[in-house]
Structures are given as structure tokens and as C-alpha cells.
Coordinates of C-alpha atoms in Angstrom, one line a residue:
Chain A
M1133 CA -76.4 215.2 113.4
T1134 CA -76.7 211.5 113.4
L1135 CA -78.2 208.6 111.6
K1136 CA -80.3 206.6 114.0
I1137 CA -81.7 203.2 113.3
E1138 CA -84.0 202.2 116.2
H1139 CA -85.4 198.7 116.7
L1140 CA -85.6 198.1 112.9
T1141 CA -87.2 194.8 111.9
G1142 CA -87.8 194.3 108.2
G1143 CA -87.1 192.4 105.0
Y1144 CA -89.4 191.1 102.3
I1145 CA -93.1 190.3 102.6
G1146 CA -93.4 187.4 104.9
V1147 CA -89.6 187.0 105.3
P1148 CA -88.2 189.2 108.1
V1149 CA -84.5 189.3 107.3
I1150 CA -83.3 191.8 110.0
K1151 CA -84.6 191.7 113.5
D1152 CA -84.5 194.5 116.0
I1153 CA -81.4 196.4 114.6
N1154 CA -80.1 199.3 116.5
L1155 CA -77.4 201.5 115.0
E1156 CA -76.1 204.9 115.2
I1157 CA -73.6 206.8 113.1
K1158 CA -72.2 210.1 114.2
P1159 CA -70.6 212.8 112.0
G1160 CA -67.1 211.9 110.9
E1161 CA -67.7 208.2 111.5
V1162 CA -67.3 205.4 109.0
L1163 CA -69.3 202.4 110.0
G1164 CA -68.4 199.2 108.3
V1165 CA -71.2 196.6 108.3
I1166 CA -69.7 193.1 107.9
G1167 CA -71.2 189.7 107.8
L1168 CA -71.7 186.6 105.7
N1169 CA -73.9 186.4 102.6
G1170 CA -77.5 186.6 103.7
A1171 CA -76.7 188.2 107.0
G1172 CA -78.9 191.2 106.3
K1173 CA -76.4 193.9 105.2
S1174 CA -78.1 194.8 101.9
T1175 CA -81.5 194.5 103.5
T1176 CA -80.4 197.0 106.2
I1177 CA -79.1 199.3 103.4
K1178 CA -82.4 199.1 101.4
H1179 CA -84.3 200.1 104.5
I1180 CA -82.0 203.2 105.1
L1181 CA -82.6 204.1 101.4
G1182 CA -86.4 203.8 101.8
L1183 CA -86.5 201.0 99.2
L1184 CA -88.2 198.6 101.8
R1185 CA -90.9 199.5 104.3
P1186 CA -89.9 198.5 107.9
Q1187 CA -92.1 196.0 109.7
K1188 CA -91.1 197.7 112.9
G1189 CA -88.7 200.5 114.0
K1190 CA -87.7 203.9 112.8
I1191 CA -84.9 205.5 110.8
T1192 CA -84.0 209.2 111.3
L1193 CA -81.2 211.3 109.9
N1194 CA -80.5 214.6 111.7
G1195 CA -83.9 214.3 113.2
I1196 CA -85.7 213.8 109.9
D1197 CA -87.9 210.7 109.9
L1198 CA -87.6 208.7 106.6
A1199 CA -91.2 207.5 106.8
A1200 CA -92.6 211.0 107.3
Q1201 CA -90.4 213.1 105.1
P1202 CA -88.8 210.8 102.5
T1203 CA -87.6 213.5 99.9
K1204 CA -86.1 215.6 102.7
F1205 CA -84.4 212.5 104.1
K1206 CA -83.1 211.4 100.7
R1207 CA -81.7 214.8 99.9
Q1208 CA -79.1 214.0 102.6
V1209 CA -78.2 210.6 101.4
A1210 CA -76.1 209.4 98.5
Y1211 CA -75.8 205.8 97.5
I1212 CA -73.2 203.6 95.7
P1213 CA -74.8 200.3 94.9
E1214 CA -73.1 196.9 94.6
T1215 CA -74.2 196.6 91.1
P1216 CA -74.0 199.8 89.2
V1217 CA -77.4 201.1 88.0
L1218 CA -77.3 203.8 85.3
Y1219 CA -80.0 205.3 83.1
S1220 CA -79.5 203.8 79.6
E1221 CA -80.8 207.0 78.0
L1222 CA -78.3 209.4 79.7
T1223 CA -74.7 210.1 78.9
L1224 CA -72.1 210.4 81.7
K1225 CA -72.5 214.2 81.6
E1226 CA -76.2 213.9 81.8
H1227 CA -75.9 211.6 84.9
L1228 CA -74.0 214.4 86.5
Q1229 CA -76.5 217.0 85.4
L1230 CA -79.4 214.8 86.8
T1231 CA -77.5 214.6 90.2
I1232 CA -77.1 218.4 90.2
L1233 CA -80.9 218.8 89.5
S1234 CA -82.0 216.1 92.0
Y1235 CA -79.9 217.3 94.9
Q1236 CA -80.4 220.9 93.9
L1237 CA -76.7 221.7 93.8
D1238 CA -75.0 224.9 92.8
E1239 CA -74.1 224.2 89.2
K1240 CA -70.8 226.0 89.0
Q1241 CA -69.5 224.5 92.2
A1242 CA -70.8 221.1 91.3
W1243 CA -69.1 221.1 88.0
A1244 CA -65.8 222.1 89.6
K1245 CA -66.0 219.2 91.9
A1246 CA -67.2 216.8 89.1
H1247 CA -64.2 217.6 87.0
E1248 CA -61.9 216.8 89.9
L1249 CA -63.6 213.5 90.5
L1250 CA -63.8 212.6 86.7
Q1251 CA -60.0 213.2 86.5
M1252 CA -59.4 211.1 89.5
F1253 CA -61.3 208.1 88.0
R1254 CA -60.0 208.8 84.5
L1255 CA -63.5 209.5 83.1
D1256 CA -63.0 213.1 82.0
D1257 CA -62.8 212.2 78.3
K1258 CA -65.9 210.1 78.4
L1259 CA -68.5 212.7 79.2
D1260 CA -70.5 212.0 76.0
W1261 CA -70.7 208.2 76.4
L1262 CA -73.8 206.2 77.0
P1263 CA -73.7 203.5 79.8
I1264 CA -73.8 200.8 77.1
H1265 CA -70.2 201.6 76.2
F1266 CA -68.9 201.5 79.8
S1267 CA -67.3 198.4 81.4
K1268 CA -68.6 197.2 84.8
G1269 CA -65.7 198.9 86.6
M1270 CA -66.3 202.2 84.7
K1271 CA -70.0 202.1 85.5
Q1272 CA -69.1 201.7 89.2
K1273 CA -66.8 204.7 88.9
V1274 CA -69.7 206.8 87.5
M1275 CA -71.8 205.7 90.5
I1276 CA -68.9 206.9 92.8
V1277 CA -68.5 210.2 91.1
C1278 CA -72.3 210.9 91.2
A1279 CA -72.5 209.9 94.9
F1280 CA -69.5 212.1 96.0
L1281 CA -70.8 214.9 93.7
A1282 CA -74.1 214.9 95.7
N1283 CA -72.1 216.1 98.7
T1284 CA -74.6 214.6 101.2
E1285 CA -74.5 214.2 105.0
L1286 CA -74.7 210.4 104.7
L1287 CA -73.0 208.2 102.2
V1288 CA -74.3 204.6 101.9
I1289 CA -71.9 202.3 100.1
D1290 CA -72.7 198.6 99.3
E1291 CA -69.8 196.4 98.5
P1292 CA -67.8 199.2 96.8
F1293 CA -64.6 197.4 95.9
T1294 CA -65.7 194.7 93.5
G1295 CA -64.9 195.4 89.9
L1296 CA -62.6 198.4 90.7
D1297 CA -59.0 198.5 89.7
P1298 CA -56.5 198.9 92.6
L1299 CA -56.0 202.6 91.7
A1300 CA -59.7 203.2 91.9
V1301 CA -59.9 201.3 95.2
A1302 CA -57.2 203.6 96.6
N1303 CA -59.0 206.7 95.3
L1304 CA -62.3 205.5 96.8
V1305 CA -60.7 204.8 100.2
E1306 CA -59.1 208.3 100.1
L1307 CA -62.5 209.9 99.2
I1308 CA -64.2 208.1 102.1
K1309 CA -61.5 209.3 104.5
N1310 CA -61.9 212.8 103.3
A1311 CA -65.6 212.7 103.6
A1312 CA -65.2 211.5 107.2
D1313 CA -62.7 214.3 107.9
Q1314 CA -65.4 216.8 106.6
G1315 CA -67.8 215.5 109.2
K1316 CA -69.9 213.3 106.8
M1317 CA -71.3 210.0 107.9
V1318 CA -70.5 206.9 105.9
L1319 CA -72.1 203.4 106.1
M1320 CA -70.2 200.8 104.2
S1321 CA -71.0 197.2 103.7
T1322 CA -68.1 195.1 102.5
H1323 CA -66.4 191.7 102.5
I1324 CA -63.0 193.0 101.5
L1325 CA -61.7 193.8 105.0
A1326 CA -58.1 194.5 103.9
N1327 CA -59.5 197.6 102.0
S1328 CA -62.1 198.6 104.5
V1329 CA -59.7 198.8 107.6
Q1330 CA -58.0 201.8 106.0
A1331 CA -61.1 203.9 106.2
V1332 CA -63.5 202.3 108.7
S1333 CA -63.6 203.8 112.2
R1334 CA -66.2 201.4 113.7
Y1335 CA -67.7 198.0 112.7
A1336 CA -71.1 196.4 113.1
V1337 CA -71.1 192.6 112.7
L1338 CA -74.4 191.3 111.3
N1339 CA -75.2 187.6 111.7
N1340 CA -78.7 185.9 111.3
G1341 CA -80.2 189.4 110.8
K1342 CA -79.0 190.7 114.2
I1343 CA -76.2 192.9 115.3
A1344 CA -73.8 190.3 116.8
A1345 CA -71.1 192.8 117.8
A1346 CA -70.3 196.5 117.3
G1347 CA -67.2 198.5 118.0
T1348 CA -63.7 199.4 116.9
L1349 CA -61.5 197.0 115.1
A1350 CA -59.7 196.2 118.5
E1351 CA -63.1 195.7 120.2
I1352 CA -64.4 193.3 117.5
R1353 CA -61.2 191.3 117.6
M1354 CA -61.5 191.0 121.4
H1355 CA -65.2 190.1 121.1
Y1356 CA -64.3 187.2 118.9
A1357 CA -61.1 186.3 120.8
L1358 CA -58.9 186.8 117.8
K1359 CA -55.2 186.8 118.5
E1360 CA -52.9 189.6 117.3
T1361 CA -51.4 187.2 114.8
D1362 CA -54.8 186.1 113.5
S1363 CA -56.2 187.5 110.2
F1364 CA -59.3 189.7 110.7
D1365 CA -60.9 187.6 107.9
Q1366 CA -61.1 184.7 110.4
I1367 CA -64.1 186.4 111.7
Y1368 CA -66.1 184.9 108.8
Q1369 CA -65.3 181.3 110.0
I1370 CA -66.4 182.1 113.4
L1371 CA -69.7 183.7 112.1
S1372 CA -70.2 180.6 109.9
Q1373 CA -69.8 178.3 113.0
E1374 CA -72.2 180.5 115.0
Q1375 CA -74.8 180.2 112.1
Q1376 CA -74.4 176.4 112.2
N1377 CA -74.8 176.3 115.9
A1378 CA -77.9 178.6 115.9
Chain B
M444 CA -77.4 168.3 74.0
R445 CA -80.1 167.1 71.6
D446 CA -82.5 166.8 74.6
L447 CA -81.7 170.3 75.7
A448 CA -82.4 171.5 72.1
K449 CA -85.7 169.7 72.0
R450 CA -86.7 171.2 75.4
R451 CA -85.8 174.7 74.4
L452 CA -87.6 174.3 71.1
Q453 CA -90.7 173.2 72.9
E454 CA -90.5 176.2 75.3
N455 CA -89.9 178.5 72.4
L456 CA -92.9 177.1 70.5
S457 CA -95.3 177.5 73.4
Q458 CA -94.0 181.1 74.0
S459 CA -94.4 181.9 70.3
L460 CA -97.9 180.4 70.3
K461 CA -98.8 182.5 73.3
Y462 CA -97.9 185.6 71.4
L463 CA -99.4 184.4 68.1
V464 CA -102.7 184.0 69.8
L465 CA -102.6 187.6 71.0
V466 CA -101.4 188.8 67.6
F467 CA -104.0 186.9 65.5
N468 CA -107.0 188.0 67.6
D469 CA -110.5 188.1 66.0
F470 CA -110.2 191.7 64.7
F471 CA -106.8 191.1 63.2
I472 CA -108.0 187.9 61.5
L473 CA -111.0 189.8 60.1
A474 CA -108.8 192.6 58.8
L475 CA -106.5 190.1 57.2
I476 CA -109.3 188.3 55.5
F477 CA -110.5 191.6 54.0
L478 CA -107.0 192.6 53.0
F479 CA -106.3 189.3 51.5
G480 CA -109.7 189.2 49.7
A481 CA -109.0 192.7 48.3
L482 CA -105.6 191.7 47.1
M483 CA -106.9 188.5 45.5
F484 CA -109.7 190.5 43.8
W485 CA -107.2 193.0 42.4
Y486 CA -104.9 190.1 41.3
A487 CA -107.8 188.4 39.5
Q488 CA -108.7 191.6 37.7
A489 CA -105.1 192.3 36.9
M490 CA -104.7 188.8 35.5
K491 CA -107.5 189.4 33.0
S492 CA -106.1 192.7 31.7
M493 CA -102.4 191.9 31.8
P494 CA -100.6 191.2 28.5
E495 CA -99.0 187.8 28.1
S496 CA -95.3 186.7 28.0
L497 CA -93.6 190.1 28.6
W498 CA -89.8 189.6 28.8
Y499 CA -89.5 190.5 32.5
Y500 CA -92.3 188.2 33.8
R501 CA -90.0 185.2 34.3
P502 CA -87.3 187.0 36.2
L503 CA -90.1 188.7 38.2
V504 CA -91.3 185.2 39.2
G505 CA -87.7 184.4 40.3
I506 CA -87.5 187.6 42.3
L507 CA -90.8 187.0 44.0
L508 CA -89.9 183.4 44.8
W509 CA -86.6 184.6 46.2
L510 CA -88.3 187.0 48.7
P511 CA -89.1 184.2 51.3
L512 CA -85.4 183.6 51.5
L513 CA -85.1 186.8 53.5
I514 CA -87.5 185.5 56.1
G515 CA -86.1 183.6 59.1
K516 CA -82.7 183.2 60.5
L517 CA -81.1 180.2 62.2
V518 CA -82.9 179.7 65.5
T519 CA -80.3 178.6 68.1
L520 CA -82.1 179.6 71.3
L521 CA -78.7 180.1 72.9
K522 CA -78.8 182.1 76.1
P523 CA -76.1 184.4 77.7
A524 CA -75.8 181.9 80.5
D525 CA -74.7 179.3 78.0
L526 CA -71.4 181.1 77.8
Q527 CA -70.8 179.9 81.3
F528 CA -72.6 176.6 81.5
L529 CA -72.3 175.1 78.0
L530 CA -68.7 176.4 77.3
P531 CA -67.1 172.9 77.4
E532 CA -69.8 171.5 75.0
D533 CA -68.3 172.7 71.7
E534 CA -68.0 169.1 70.4
N535 CA -71.6 168.3 71.1
L536 CA -73.1 171.5 69.5
A537 CA -73.6 169.8 66.1
S538 CA -76.3 167.6 67.6
Y539 CA -77.8 170.6 69.4
L540 CA -77.9 172.6 66.2
Q541 CA -79.4 169.9 64.0
P542 CA -83.0 170.1 65.4
M543 CA -82.6 173.9 65.5
L544 CA -82.0 174.0 61.8
I545 CA -85.0 171.9 61.0
Y546 CA -87.1 174.2 63.2
S547 CA -85.7 177.2 61.5
L548 CA -87.0 175.9 58.2
I549 CA -90.7 175.9 59.3
V550 CA -91.6 179.6 58.9
P551 CA -89.6 180.2 55.7
T552 CA -91.1 177.1 54.1
I553 CA -94.7 178.2 55.0
C554 CA -93.9 181.6 53.5
L555 CA -92.4 180.0 50.4
V556 CA -95.4 177.7 49.9
L557 CA -97.8 180.7 50.3
M558 CA -95.8 182.8 47.8
A559 CA -95.5 179.9 45.4
G560 CA -99.2 179.4 45.6
I561 CA -100.1 183.1 45.1
I562 CA -97.9 183.6 42.0
F563 CA -98.6 180.2 40.5
P564 CA -101.4 181.5 38.1
F565 CA -99.2 184.4 37.0
A566 CA -96.1 182.1 36.5
T567 CA -97.9 179.4 34.6
I568 CA -100.4 181.5 32.6
K569 CA -98.7 184.9 32.0
A570 CA -95.0 183.9 32.3
K571 CA -95.6 180.6 30.5
I572 CA -93.5 178.6 32.9
G573 CA -94.1 174.8 32.8
L574 CA -95.5 173.1 35.9
L575 CA -92.5 170.8 36.4
D576 CA -90.1 173.8 36.0
Y577 CA -92.1 175.8 38.4
I578 CA -92.0 172.9 41.0
F579 CA -88.2 172.7 40.5
A580 CA -87.8 176.5 40.9
V581 CA -89.7 176.3 44.2
F582 CA -87.7 173.3 45.3
A583 CA -84.5 175.2 44.4
V584 CA -85.6 178.1 46.6
F585 CA -86.2 175.6 49.4
L586 CA -82.7 174.2 49.0
A587 CA -81.3 177.7 48.8
K588 CA -82.9 178.3 52.2
V589 CA -81.4 175.1 53.7
L590 CA -78.0 176.2 52.3
Q591 CA -78.4 179.7 53.8
L592 CA -79.2 178.2 57.2
K593 CA -76.2 175.8 56.9
V594 CA -73.9 178.8 56.2
M595 CA -75.4 180.6 59.2
E596 CA -74.5 177.5 61.2
Y597 CA -71.0 177.5 59.7
N598 CA -70.6 181.2 60.7
L599 CA -71.2 180.3 64.4
Y600 CA -67.7 178.7 64.5
F601 CA -64.4 180.6 64.4
N602 CA -64.3 180.2 60.7
R603 CA -63.9 183.0 58.2
K604 CA -67.5 184.3 58.2
I605 CA -69.4 184.1 55.0
S606 CA -71.6 187.2 54.2
I607 CA -75.3 186.2 54.2
L608 CA -76.0 189.5 52.2
I609 CA -73.6 188.3 49.4
L610 CA -75.2 184.8 49.5
N611 CA -78.6 186.3 49.2
I612 CA -77.6 188.5 46.3
L613 CA -76.1 185.4 44.7
F614 CA -79.3 183.5 45.1
L615 CA -81.2 186.5 43.6
L616 CA -79.1 186.6 40.5
L617 CA -79.3 182.8 40.2
L618 CA -83.1 182.7 40.4
G619 CA -83.6 185.9 38.4
W620 CA -81.2 184.8 35.5
G621 CA -82.2 181.2 35.8
M622 CA -85.9 182.0 35.2
F623 CA -85.1 183.4 31.8
K624 CA -84.7 179.7 30.9
P625 CA -87.0 177.8 33.4
Q626 CA -85.6 174.5 32.2
S627 CA -82.3 175.4 33.9
M628 CA -84.1 175.3 37.3
I629 CA -83.6 171.5 37.5
I630 CA -79.8 172.1 37.1
I631 CA -79.8 174.8 39.7
A632 CA -81.8 172.6 42.1
I633 CA -79.3 169.7 41.6
L634 CA -76.3 172.1 42.2
L635 CA -77.9 173.5 45.4
A636 CA -78.8 170.0 46.5
A637 CA -75.1 168.9 46.0
A638 CA -73.9 172.0 48.0
V639 CA -76.3 171.1 50.9
F640 CA -75.2 167.5 50.7
I641 CA -71.5 168.5 50.9
L642 CA -72.1 170.8 53.8
V643 CA -74.2 168.2 55.7
L644 CA -71.7 165.5 55.1
K645 CA -68.6 167.7 55.7
P646 CA -66.6 166.5 58.7
R647 CA -67.5 168.3 61.9
H648 CA -66.1 171.8 62.3
A649 CA -62.6 171.6 63.6
A650 CA -62.9 175.3 64.6
L651 CA -63.9 176.4 68.1
F652 CA -67.5 177.5 68.6
D653 CA -67.8 181.3 68.6
W654 CA -70.0 181.6 71.7
Q655 CA -70.0 185.4 71.9
Y656 CA -71.0 185.8 68.3
A657 CA -73.6 183.0 68.5
V658 CA -75.3 184.4 71.6
G659 CA -75.2 187.9 70.2
Q660 CA -76.8 186.7 66.9
E661 CA -79.6 184.9 68.8
E662 CA -80.4 187.9 70.9
K663 CA -80.6 190.0 67.7
R664 CA -82.9 187.5 66.1
K665 CA -85.1 187.2 69.2
N666 CA -85.4 191.0 69.3
V667 CA -86.6 191.2 65.7
V668 CA -89.3 188.6 66.6
Y669 CA -90.3 190.4 69.8
N670 CA -90.4 193.7 68.0
A671 CA -92.8 192.2 65.5
F672 CA -95.0 190.9 68.4
S673 CA -94.8 194.1 70.3
M674 CA -96.6 196.0 67.5
F675 CA -99.7 194.1 68.6
T676 CA -99.2 193.3 72.3
D677 CA -96.8 193.9 75.3
V678 CA -93.7 191.7 75.2
K679 CA -91.9 191.6 78.4
E680 CA -88.8 189.8 77.0
R681 CA -88.2 192.6 74.6
Q682 CA -85.0 194.5 75.0
T683 CA -84.8 198.2 74.2
N684 CA -81.6 199.3 72.5
I685 CA -81.1 203.0 73.3
K686 CA -79.6 205.1 70.5
R687 CA -77.6 208.2 71.3
R688 CA -78.9 210.4 68.3
K689 CA -76.6 213.3 69.0
Y690 CA -78.0 215.1 66.0
L691 CA -81.2 215.6 68.0
D692 CA -79.5 217.3 71.0
F693 CA -80.4 220.7 69.6
L694 CA -84.0 219.9 70.7
L695 CA -82.8 219.7 74.4
P696 CA -82.7 222.8 76.6
K697 CA -79.2 224.2 76.9
N698 CA -79.3 225.2 80.5
L699 CA -80.6 223.4 83.6
A700 CA -82.4 226.4 85.1
S701 CA -85.8 225.6 83.8
E702 CA -85.4 221.9 84.1
N703 CA -86.4 219.4 86.8
P704 CA -85.4 215.7 87.1
H705 CA -88.5 214.4 85.4
K706 CA -88.5 216.8 82.5
F707 CA -84.8 216.0 82.1
L708 CA -85.3 212.3 81.9
Y709 CA -88.5 212.3 79.8
R710 CA -87.0 214.6 77.1
R711 CA -84.1 212.2 76.7
S712 CA -86.3 209.2 76.7
V713 CA -88.5 210.7 74.0
L714 CA -85.5 211.3 71.7
R715 CA -83.3 208.2 72.5
N716 CA -85.7 205.4 73.3
P717 CA -86.7 203.8 70.0
E718 CA -90.1 202.8 71.4
N719 CA -91.1 206.4 71.9
I720 CA -89.5 208.1 68.8
N721 CA -90.6 205.3 66.5
L722 CA -94.1 205.5 67.8
I723 CA -94.2 209.2 67.0
V724 CA -92.7 208.9 63.6
R725 CA -95.0 205.9 62.7
M726 CA -98.1 207.7 63.8
T727 CA -97.2 210.9 62.1
A728 CA -96.5 209.0 58.8
F729 CA -99.8 207.2 59.2
A730 CA -101.7 210.6 59.6
V731 CA -100.0 212.0 56.5
L732 CA -100.8 208.8 54.5
I733 CA -104.5 208.6 55.5
S734 CA -104.9 212.4 54.9
W735 CA -103.6 211.9 51.4
L736 CA -105.8 208.8 50.8
V737 CA -109.0 210.4 51.9
Q738 CA -108.4 213.7 50.0
N739 CA -111.0 215.5 52.1
W740 CA -110.3 218.0 54.8
V741 CA -113.1 216.8 57.2
W742 CA -112.0 213.2 57.1
A743 CA -108.3 214.3 57.2
L744 CA -109.0 216.3 60.3
C745 CA -111.0 213.6 62.0
L746 CA -108.5 210.9 61.3
S747 CA -105.6 213.1 62.2
C748 CA -107.2 213.9 65.6
L749 CA -107.6 210.2 66.2
V750 CA -103.9 209.7 65.4
V751 CA -102.8 212.5 67.7
F752 CA -105.0 211.1 70.5
L753 CA -103.6 207.6 70.0
T754 CA -100.0 209.0 70.0
I755 CA -100.5 210.7 73.3
Y756 CA -102.4 207.7 74.7
Q757 CA -99.5 205.4 73.9
L758 CA -97.0 207.8 75.4
I759 CA -98.7 207.8 78.8
P760 CA -96.7 204.7 80.1
M761 CA -93.6 206.9 79.8
V762 CA -94.6 208.5 83.0
D763 CA -93.5 205.5 85.1
E764 CA -90.8 204.3 82.7
F765 CA -88.0 204.8 85.4
D766 CA -89.9 203.4 88.4
N767 CA -87.9 200.2 88.3
N768 CA -84.5 202.0 88.3
I769 CA -83.1 201.9 91.9
M770 CA -81.3 205.2 91.5
Y771 CA -84.5 206.9 90.4
R772 CA -86.1 205.8 93.7
V773 CA -83.0 206.6 95.8
Y774 CA -82.5 210.1 94.4
P775 CA -84.6 212.8 96.1
I776 CA -87.0 213.4 93.2
E777 CA -90.5 214.7 93.9
R778 CA -93.1 212.6 92.1
T779 CA -96.1 214.9 92.5
D780 CA -96.2 216.6 89.1
R781 CA -95.0 213.9 86.9
G782 CA -97.9 214.3 84.5
L783 CA -97.2 218.0 83.9
D784 CA -93.5 217.3 83.5
L785 CA -94.4 214.7 80.8
V786 CA -96.6 217.3 79.1
S787 CA -93.7 219.7 79.0
A788 CA -91.3 217.1 77.7
I789 CA -93.5 216.0 74.8
A790 CA -95.2 219.3 73.9
G791 CA -92.4 220.2 71.4
I792 CA -92.6 216.8 69.7
L793 CA -96.4 217.1 69.3
L794 CA -96.0 220.5 67.9
A795 CA -93.6 219.1 65.3
Q796 CA -96.2 216.4 64.6
W797 CA -98.9 219.0 64.0
L798 CA -96.5 221.0 61.7
I799 CA -95.7 218.0 59.6
I800 CA -99.3 216.9 59.2
S801 CA -100.3 220.5 58.4
I802 CA -97.6 220.8 55.8
S803 CA -98.6 217.5 54.2
W804 CA -102.2 218.8 54.0
L805 CA -101.0 221.9 52.2
I806 CA -99.2 219.7 49.7
T807 CA -101.8 217.0 49.2
L808 CA -105.2 218.6 49.8
P809 CA -107.0 221.5 48.0
I810 CA -105.9 224.8 49.6
N811 CA -108.9 226.8 50.9
L812 CA -110.2 228.4 54.0
H813 CA -111.5 225.1 55.3
L814 CA -108.0 223.6 55.3
F815 CA -106.7 226.4 57.5
V816 CA -109.7 226.0 59.9
A817 CA -108.8 222.2 60.1
M818 CA -105.2 223.1 60.9
G819 CA -106.4 225.4 63.7
C820 CA -108.8 222.7 65.0
L821 CA -106.1 220.1 65.0
V822 CA -103.7 222.2 67.0
V823 CA -106.5 223.1 69.5
F824 CA -107.4 219.4 69.8
S825 CA -103.7 218.4 70.3
W826 CA -103.3 221.0 73.0
G827 CA -106.5 219.9 74.7
V828 CA -105.6 216.2 74.8
L829 CA -102.0 217.1 75.9
R830 CA -102.9 219.6 78.7
L831 CA -106.2 218.2 80.0
Y832 CA -106.4 214.5 79.1
L833 CA -102.8 213.4 79.7
P834 CA -102.4 214.9 83.3
A835 CA -105.8 213.5 84.3
K836 CA -104.9 210.1 83.0
V837 CA -101.5 210.1 84.8
K838 CA -103.3 211.1 88.1
K839 CA -105.6 208.1 87.6
R840 CA -102.6 205.8 87.0
K841 CA -101.4 206.6 90.6

């Protein structure tokens, strides 16, 4: 029961953004992917979601190869994008119904969970709203509710904290921790380290499209020779210097 | 800012010309020539038989001259990004808006000249309006348009907004009543010129520029233009404004058991996406209208079959309507039977179309056995195109 990314090289046509990436996420693990803008975080995520075709390498989830069985693979993956993407034709309730249909969930159980999540994010009285009436933060909350409703083995979260109010950030961190406790795998890309440290069990530092370091918070600090008194955010300055030296 | 305005106007002109070339293609020009010829022929015949100097002729001329006032809003070409990048340019906006106002006058002026030319024989011969009075009346309408655009410009600032609707009604009354005594047109023209003069010379707006309102108005204006172009060609810049239409929810299945993601999405798109529902309404109304005009069951059947075919043909792009939505591609949705799912989603709507056309036949055509045979043929044809042609066409699209 793992997500395995083996020797992944990819990006856009003619522009390889990530080079020979190897990653593994085990059940109950929350992997935080960190790095500067353009380091390859979102590109890695797009490959895991099957939105980009790898130039080299392989991605498997619980033994299911993404390239060979895309629908079976996707049924085990839920995604929260950086910029919320909703169907303009569907109300909030219908987004939840579409999630139930797509992930073939038990309707009764799914609705019980949905109501819990809707209450948590204060959306329970907005079931009949179209996305056009939601603020950016509310749209992001809809994405979170749909992703956690899907109850998948792997949760992919891209920059989840931007646009959310502090209460929603705390709720999201709690949900991620609970998911990990239930043995789910979480891959999260973020810049806001202060929030991520509460939930992340292991980090992968991406720089220039390559994994520069991977390990626990303590291991990453040691790798970059950060003192105990140093802020973890200093890692970005080091990465920037490494980019300039490269 | 004036340079920016000129650059944007140039870009807008070339974009509009690009679409106008597509709209006014050879076939459309030919159709227009025929239509205009037919209209002018009818007009010439009507002029011969029309009695002279009826009391309502003059106000009718005023109302007809007023119509071009409804065409064209203030073109500002402001973009959402201007909220960010031009925000500190409030003071310079007057110089930006000046060439915009002149540009905004082009289309309404062409329409006014056309209208004035067409009704000239009626106004001078039948309504007995003097040439000079008529020229002043046309000039007064032109000044009213300038005034209307100046008010639209004034509304772009955080002033108390002046209703354009009320202004138009005021102009209608002014032109309608004024035409009873065409000599008054010179006074109306002078008054309007004075109003324009005051507004042009008025010290620059002390108020802040209402950026949100201005950008919103421009988006609305552009969408109207794009909607007009989209009746003839694909317009990539066009935005679709989804409508909730809760009153149509009874047409959606109540439980999810018989649904799949595609059927679920297509059904809602048919009902809420104006492009789809407007197409179906427009085509159905067209079938009803031509059936009534031909007054013959064979022609009504043939033309209605053509309308049904064109309706289904134009709905085919719905099949990949969601392809650009990332969530659609991330969700585990099987794409193998999309064609059949689309068939299920639009079958009910096409049945309603058949029903409306059939009812209209019963009302407008002579009722006999042939008519019922035609209804049967139409439903079989609709079923055939829907069940056989559409899935095959969708497969080809892949």
C-alpha cells in the first residue's frame, strides 16, 4: 500500500521540469513537498494526477500503474488544487453528488460525512448555491469537502492554505492528521511551513526539478545546517543561493 | 493614457473586423441583399397605397428616428487587469475616455444615417415634414446620442448614477411630441447642443473613478457584441453566464441510482448553460414559425426534420464541454460511452421539442390523417438522428 514514483522525468513538451524524481509515500504518512517557485512541485503533482504524460519513469499506487489503468488509479486519488476549480453549472450539493457518483461511494454514508464536513467549513446552508456566488476561500472549502468526501487512499494537496481563514486552516490541518491516522497517504505541496509542520511527517525538498533532500524535519534541518534557533523558512534562502550557484 | 486608448481602439477595431468578415460572408450578404430588396419593394408599394398626413405619421417618424439611440453603449475597453495596473490613473481617465466616446459614436451614427435615409420618403412625402426640419430632427437625435454617451461616461465615476432607461424614455417623448410640430426640432437640437456643450466643458469630475462598475459595464457590453457575433461564428472571447433556473429542476432525476457522471453533468448543462437551452428554444420557435408560414404538412415536416437535425448537430460539441476542467480530468470518470450519455441527457428535451412542434401543427395546419402521419415521421426521424447519428458522430470526434 504505497505511492511509488520511480525515475520520473517530465514536464511540458520540450521543457523537462522535473528530472529523475524518486519518491515513496507509505500509509499514514504525510509528505510535504517544498521548494521555490518553479522548482517542479506542481509539475510533480500534475504527473501524479495523470494530467501530464511522463517522459520517463513510472507512477504506481498500491501496485496500480497510472499509465496502464488510469481510472482505477484515479479512483484512489483525491485532489485539492491551488486554485479552486468548480463546475459553473453545478450547485454545491451537486458537486457532492458528482463526487459520490464518480468515486462510486455509498450515498447514505457519504451524505453523513458530507454534512459533517459542510458544518465544519460553515457551508451547510449554501447547498443550493452556484460557484459564481462563492468567494475564493469558500470555493477552496468546497474543494476540500469534495476531496475528503471521496475517502481515497491518496490525497494530493497543492498549496492548500492560501485564501483560507485561520479557522479553516486549523480544520484542514486536523483533517489531514485524521486522514494520516486512518492510514491514508497525503502528498502536500506548500510554502507556508508554519502550518505544514503541524501535519507533515516527512519532507521532500525540490530544487531545480530534482529532489535535493528528503527526510523528517530534523533531518532536513541537519541537511541544510540550520541551527535550532534558525527559522525553518531560512531553507528558502539556501535553496535560492543553490539555484544561483548552479 | 490617450496613447493607450488609441492602441486599444486599434486592437478592438482589428478584432471586430476579423469577426465582421466572418459574419458578412458571401451567403449572408446575398441573403441581406434579398431581404433588403424585398423590404424596399414592400415599402415602395406601401408608399403608393398609403393615405397622406395621418395624425400619427409625424410622431411615428420621431419614434423611428429614436430607435438608433438604443444601439451602442460607451466603449471603454477597460479590462479587469486595469483594476490593478491603472488604479492610480483616475485623473488621466478623461483623456483616455475622449477617443473612446468618439469611437462609440461610429456605429450608432451609421445606424442613424441608414434609418434617416430609409424613412426619408415617408417623412417628407407622407408625413409632410420639411427637409430642413427633418435634417434638424436627425441632428437632434445625433446630439441625443452624444448626450447619452456623456451620461454613460459620467456614470463611470462615483456620482449619483443617472438612469439611461429614463434618459431614453425622455428622448422618446421629446422626439415623439416634438415631431407633432417639426419646426420645434431646431429648438430641441439647440437645447441638446447646449446640454452637450455644458457636459463637455464641465470641470473634470471631482469624484473618484468607479473602477469595478466601469470594468463590469465594459464586460457586459463586450458580451452583447460577442453574443451577436456568436450567432454566425465561434467567438473564443465570449463568456458564458450560467443561470440556476431552479424552476427547471423538476426535469432532473430525483435519485442518483440511474445516473452516471456524464449524464449528471450533461443534464445540468442543457438546462443551465444559456448556449444550449437558447439554441433549443430558438430552433423550436423557428420550426413552429416556418411550419405556420408554409401551411403545408409536407413542407412543415421536411423543414421541421431539418430543424431537429440542426438542433442535434449543434448540440454535439456538448460532449467535450468539460474537457478543459481539471477536476473532470482528475475525477475517475469513464469516457467510453459519452455519446450514449449525451443521448440520454438530451432525449427528454428533444421529446419536448417534438411535442411543441406537433401541438403547433395541430393549431396552425389543417387537421387530417396526413398531419398525424407527419407527426409520427418527425418523432421517428428525431429518434433516428438522436440514437444513430449522434453516437456515431461523437465516436468520430474522438
